[in-house]
mmCIF file of C-alpha atoms in Angstrom:
data_model
loop_
_atom_site.group_PDB
_atom_site.id
_atom_site.type_symbol
_atom_site.label_atom_id
_atom_site.label_comp_id
_atom_site.label_asym_id
_atom_site.label_seq_id
_atom_site.Cartn_x
_atom_site.Cartn_y
_atom_site.Cartn_z
ATOM 1 C CA UNK A 1 -13.861 -31.253 24.483
ATOM 2 C CA UNK A 2 -12.764 -32.359 20.849
ATOM 3 C CA UNK A 3 -11.305 -29.159 19.867
ATOM 4 C CA UNK A 4 -8.296 -29.221 22.702
ATOM 5 C CA UNK A 5 -5.525 -31.527 22.979
ATOM 6 C CA UNK A 6 -5.800 -32.423 26.561
ATOM 7 C CA UNK A 7 -2.316 -34.426 26.531
ATOM 8 C CA UNK A 8 -0.597 -31.337 25.124
ATOM 9 C CA UNK A 9 -1.938 -29.013 27.775
ATOM 10 C CA UNK A 10 -1.270 -31.152 30.615
ATOM 11 C CA UNK A 11 2.211 -31.725 29.326
ATOM 12 C CA UNK A 12 2.841 -28.184 29.717
ATOM 13 C CA UNK A 13 1.191 -27.860 32.930
ATOM 14 C CA UNK A 14 3.751 -30.568 34.221
ATOM 15 C CA UNK A 15 6.548 -28.382 32.860
ATOM 16 C CA UNK A 16 5.497 -25.097 33.966
ATOM 17 C CA UNK A 17 3.198 -25.697 37.040
ATOM 18 C CA UNK A 18 -0.352 -24.445 37.308
ATOM 19 C CA UNK A 19 0.442 -20.978 38.450
ATOM 20 C CA UNK A 20 2.726 -20.246 35.452
ATOM 21 C CA UNK A 21 0.271 -21.681 33.094
ATOM 22 C CA UNK A 22 -2.554 -19.527 34.479
ATOM 23 C CA UNK A 23 -0.205 -16.549 34.058
ATOM 24 C CA UNK A 24 0.753 -17.550 30.433
ATOM 25 C CA UNK A 25 -2.898 -18.178 29.669
ATOM 26 C CA UNK A 26 -4.005 -14.577 30.918
ATOM 27 C CA UNK A 27 -1.075 -13.007 28.800
ATOM 28 C CA UNK A 28 -2.227 -15.177 25.860
ATOM 29 C CA UNK A 29 -5.912 -13.700 25.968
ATOM 30 C CA UNK A 30 -4.727 -10.260 26.468
ATOM 31 C CA UNK A 31 -2.365 -10.386 23.631
ATOM 32 C CA UNK A 32 -4.881 -12.224 21.510
ATOM 33 C CA UNK A 33 -7.680 -9.755 22.200
ATOM 34 C CA UNK A 34 -5.439 -6.821 21.338
ATOM 35 C CA UNK A 35 -4.439 -8.603 17.802
ATOM 36 C CA UNK A 36 -8.010 -9.502 17.146
ATOM 37 C CA UNK A 37 -8.630 -5.750 17.350
ATOM 38 C CA UNK A 38 -5.978 -4.867 15.012
ATOM 39 C CA UNK A 39 -6.575 -7.682 12.373
ATOM 40 C CA UNK A 40 -8.986 -5.619 10.233
ATOM 41 C CA UNK A 41 -6.323 -2.977 9.482
ATOM 42 C CA UNK A 42 -3.527 -5.409 9.344
ATOM 43 C CA UNK A 43 -1.052 -5.884 6.311
ATOM 44 C CA UNK A 44 0.196 -9.208 4.971
ATOM 45 C CA UNK A 45 3.196 -9.105 7.068
ATOM 46 C CA UNK A 46 1.103 -8.166 10.232
ATOM 47 C CA UNK A 47 -1.294 -11.301 9.456
ATOM 48 C CA UNK A 48 1.781 -13.509 9.183
ATOM 49 C CA UNK A 49 3.119 -12.384 12.619
ATOM 50 C CA UNK A 50 -0.157 -12.685 14.246
ATOM 51 C CA UNK A 51 -0.957 -16.075 13.063
ATOM 52 C CA UNK A 52 2.910 -17.280 13.380
ATOM 53 C CA UNK A 53 2.768 -16.263 17.150
ATOM 54 C CA UNK A 54 -0.885 -17.832 17.651
ATOM 55 C CA UNK A 55 0.304 -21.138 16.039
ATOM 56 C CA UNK A 56 3.160 -21.328 18.376
ATOM 57 C CA UNK A 57 1.537 -20.233 21.662
ATOM 58 C CA UNK A 58 -1.841 -21.828 21.224
ATOM 59 C CA UNK A 59 -0.065 -25.212 21.150
ATOM 60 C CA UNK A 60 0.853 -24.712 24.796
ATOM 61 C CA UNK A 61 -2.822 -24.683 25.615
ATOM 62 C CA UNK A 62 -3.627 -27.693 23.431
ATOM 63 C CA UNK A 63 -5.339 -25.490 20.766
ATOM 64 C CA UNK A 64 -4.346 -28.020 18.163
ATOM 65 C CA UNK A 65 -7.362 -27.103 15.641
ATOM 66 C CA UNK A 66 -6.606 -23.245 15.922
ATOM 67 C CA UNK A 67 -2.998 -23.797 15.474
ATOM 68 C CA UNK A 68 -3.556 -25.684 12.399
ATOM 69 C CA UNK A 69 -5.655 -22.854 11.091
ATOM 70 C CA UNK A 70 -2.971 -20.339 11.888
ATOM 71 C CA UNK A 71 -0.292 -22.508 10.182
ATOM 72 C CA UNK A 72 -2.423 -22.730 7.040
ATOM 73 C CA UNK A 73 -2.899 -18.799 7.036
ATOM 74 C CA UNK A 74 1.044 -18.229 7.488
ATOM 75 C CA UNK A 75 1.794 -20.664 4.741
ATOM 76 C CA UNK A 76 -0.721 -19.203 2.350
ATOM 77 C CA UNK A 77 0.861 -15.813 3.092
ATOM 78 C CA UNK A 78 4.497 -16.818 2.579
ATOM 79 C CA UNK A 79 3.309 -18.572 -0.743
ATOM 80 C CA UNK A 80 1.240 -15.586 -1.834
ATOM 81 C CA UNK A 81 -2.069 -17.168 -1.924
ATOM 82 C CA UNK A 82 -4.028 -14.398 -0.623
ATOM 83 C CA UNK A 83 -7.517 -15.156 -1.986
ATOM 84 C CA UNK A 84 -7.984 -17.884 0.607
ATOM 85 C CA UNK A 85 -6.812 -15.809 3.689
ATOM 86 C CA UNK A 86 -10.095 -13.993 4.451
ATOM 87 C CA UNK A 87 -11.961 -17.248 4.597
ATOM 88 C CA UNK A 88 -9.287 -18.809 6.816
ATOM 89 C CA UNK A 89 -9.274 -15.871 9.032
ATOM 90 C CA UNK A 90 -12.972 -16.100 9.742
ATOM 91 C CA UNK A 91 -12.566 -19.774 10.408
ATOM 92 C CA UNK A 92 -9.738 -19.202 12.680
ATOM 93 C CA UNK A 93 -11.743 -16.637 14.810
ATOM 94 C CA UNK A 94 -14.570 -19.056 15.136
ATOM 95 C CA UNK A 95 -12.069 -21.866 16.157
ATOM 96 C CA UNK A 96 -10.455 -19.535 18.463
ATOM 97 C CA UNK A 97 -13.532 -18.563 20.309
ATOM 98 C CA UNK A 98 -14.480 -22.281 20.707
ATOM 99 C CA UNK A 99 -10.916 -23.164 22.051
ATOM 100 C CA UNK A 100 -10.679 -20.478 24.541
ATOM 101 C CA UNK A 101 -14.010 -21.447 25.960
ATOM 102 C CA UNK A 102 -12.892 -25.121 26.387
ATOM 103 C CA UNK A 103 -9.337 -24.137 27.811
ATOM 104 C CA UNK A 104 -11.291 -21.787 30.238
ATOM 105 C CA UNK A 105 -13.244 -24.821 31.361
ATOM 106 C CA UNK A 106 -9.795 -26.799 31.984
ATOM 107 C CA UNK A 107 -8.482 -24.290 34.035
ATOM 108 C CA UNK A 108 -11.751 -23.914 36.060
ATOM 109 C CA UNK A 109 -11.565 -27.601 36.607
ATOM 110 C CA UNK A 110 -7.965 -27.291 37.645
ATOM 111 C CA UNK A 111 -8.688 -24.490 40.079
ATOM 112 C CA UNK A 112 -11.520 -26.587 41.696
ATOM 113 C CA UNK A 113 -9.300 -29.448 42.142
ATOM 114 C CA UNK A 114 -6.576 -27.184 43.657
ATOM 115 C CA UNK A 115 -3.911 -28.233 41.013
#
């Protein structure tokens, strides 16, 4: 699992505990699904807000690569470099999909180990 920072997600698991992490994960997935549905009709400020929130929230789950792309998108919006954004959004979606699969495996492993 090269897309997930295992130390990061385990750090937050120690802080919140497994049950709270699982609840936060479910909320993150629901919110993310809703935002991905809205993204095609979004304006620049909407993009900035989506990716700002994803940047922060994804770090809890060790999604470092996704978080970095979100940061790049947010920075490009703030600096009015709009031409790079569509390609970065496409890249972020691919990274997001890969990352959530990996995080789901971690949660499944934790559940099997009764953590």
